């Protein structure tokens, strides 16, 4: 049986309390991950390419597949997911455009972000309903008129990708 010491004006929080039973909802975390692009990846003008996020910053469910550069939803993590990603190109080309896409299970989920002219970086966010074994990955296409390098980890604009389960 739980013991509670009461004072006339409420609980004395300086006292020690003995609990019996289970405490829930304290310190639980949602499944989440974040990866970044470290190695140089050259992208070809006007060609859709997957961004190769090669370094895991954190991954609470071990779902990021570095061999295939995608996040795979693990058993028990079905639900609503929020994803964010950013990319930056190492260019000063001021007459250009870039786009980025989120794919689910190998198909574009009708999401894309654009950046034009003087902006060589882009950031996006999108929510999806996912089930175990579904996977997500990020693609890009650039129109800089030449092959262009994505910024890596040594640059503060380094490309990154992350997500979290927001509702199971």
mmCIF file of C-alpha atoms in Angstrom, residues 76-145:
data_model
loop_
_atom_site.group_PDB
_atom_site.id
_atom_site.type_symbol
_atom_site.label_atom_id
_atom_site.label_comp_id
_atom_site.label_asym_id
_atom_site.label_seq_id
_atom_site.Cartn_x
_atom_site.Cartn_y
_atom_site.Cartn_z
ATOM 1 C CA UNK A 76 5.585 -1.820 -33.027
ATOM 2 C CA UNK A 77 6.251 1.621 -34.531
ATOM 3 C CA UNK A 78 3.129 1.860 -36.721
ATOM 4 C CA UNK A 79 1.462 5.264 -36.649
ATOM 5 C CA UNK A 80 1.860 8.892 -37.639
ATOM 6 C CA UNK A 81 5.405 9.980 -38.394
ATOM 7 C CA UNK A 82 6.853 13.443 -38.867
ATOM 8 C CA UNK A 83 9.882 13.705 -41.169
ATOM 9 C CA UNK A 84 12.219 16.608 -41.809
ATOM 10 C CA UNK A 85 15.150 16.922 -44.151
ATOM 11 C CA UNK A 86 17.452 19.558 -45.493
ATOM 12 C CA UNK A 87 19.975 19.649 -48.266
ATOM 13 C CA UNK A 88 22.546 22.160 -49.367
ATOM 14 C CA UNK A 89 24.626 22.346 -52.506
ATOM 15 C CA UNK A 90 28.192 23.592 -52.678
ATOM 16 C CA UNK A 91 27.597 26.186 -55.398
ATOM 17 C CA UNK A 92 27.323 29.902 -55.911
ATOM 18 C CA UNK A 93 25.307 29.493 -59.093
ATOM 19 C CA UNK A 94 22.715 32.260 -58.916
ATOM 20 C CA UNK A 95 20.610 31.105 -61.850
ATOM 21 C CA UNK A 96 19.493 27.721 -60.620
ATOM 22 C CA UNK A 97 16.828 25.605 -59.019
ATOM 23 C CA UNK A 98 16.668 22.471 -56.903
ATOM 24 C CA UNK A 99 13.924 20.156 -55.730
ATOM 25 C CA UNK A 100 13.730 17.460 -53.088
ATOM 26 C CA UNK A 101 11.260 14.606 -52.668
ATOM 27 C CA UNK A 102 10.237 12.180 -49.917
ATOM 28 C CA UNK A 103 9.601 8.636 -51.144
ATOM 29 C CA UNK A 104 7.628 5.929 -49.317
ATOM 30 C CA UNK A 105 8.214 2.313 -50.343
ATOM 31 C CA UNK A 106 9.937 3.381 -53.555
ATOM 32 C CA UNK A 107 7.329 5.920 -54.751
ATOM 33 C CA UNK A 108 7.045 9.686 -54.417
ATOM 34 C CA UNK A 109 4.385 10.521 -51.834
ATOM 35 C CA UNK A 110 3.523 13.707 -53.723
ATOM 36 C CA UNK A 111 5.824 15.817 -51.615
ATOM 37 C CA UNK A 112 8.449 18.118 -52.924
ATOM 38 C CA UNK A 113 10.086 21.364 -52.036
ATOM 39 C CA UNK A 114 11.624 23.901 -54.385
ATOM 40 C CA UNK A 115 14.383 26.471 -54.109
ATOM 41 C CA UNK A 116 15.205 28.933 -56.853
ATOM 42 C CA UNK A 117 17.911 31.407 -57.837
ATOM 43 C CA UNK A 118 20.170 32.536 -54.991
ATOM 44 C CA UNK A 119 19.148 29.802 -52.553
ATOM 45 C CA UNK A 120 21.457 26.773 -52.603
ATOM 46 C CA UNK A 121 19.815 25.075 -49.601
ATOM 47 C CA UNK A 122 16.333 23.795 -48.858
ATOM 48 C CA UNK A 123 14.484 22.396 -45.819
ATOM 49 C CA UNK A 124 11.239 20.393 -45.791
ATOM 50 C CA UNK A 125 8.849 18.695 -43.375
ATOM 51 C CA UNK A 126 6.089 16.147 -44.016
ATOM 52 C CA UNK A 127 3.854 13.775 -42.007
ATOM 53 C CA UNK A 128 2.966 10.227 -43.073
ATOM 54 C CA UNK A 129 1.038 7.247 -41.746
ATOM 55 C CA UNK A 130 3.415 4.278 -41.734
ATOM 56 C CA UNK A 131 3.363 0.622 -40.728
ATOM 57 C CA UNK A 132 6.105 -1.879 -39.946
ATOM 58 C CA UNK A 133 8.411 -2.558 -42.936
ATOM 59 C CA UNK A 134 7.402 0.683 -44.719
ATOM 60 C CA UNK A 135 10.488 2.672 -45.679
ATOM 61 C CA UNK A 136 11.207 6.302 -46.507
ATOM 62 C CA UNK A 137 14.056 7.920 -48.396
ATOM 63 C CA UNK A 138 14.958 11.335 -49.805
ATOM 64 C CA UNK A 139 15.684 12.212 -53.431
ATOM 65 C CA UNK A 140 16.953 15.389 -55.056
ATOM 66 C CA UNK A 141 17.261 16.955 -58.476
ATOM 67 C CA UNK A 142 19.240 20.087 -59.273
ATOM 68 C CA UNK A 143 19.371 22.417 -62.261
ATOM 69 C CA UNK A 144 22.704 24.185 -61.740
ATOM 70 C CA UNK A 145 23.846 23.437 -65.303
#
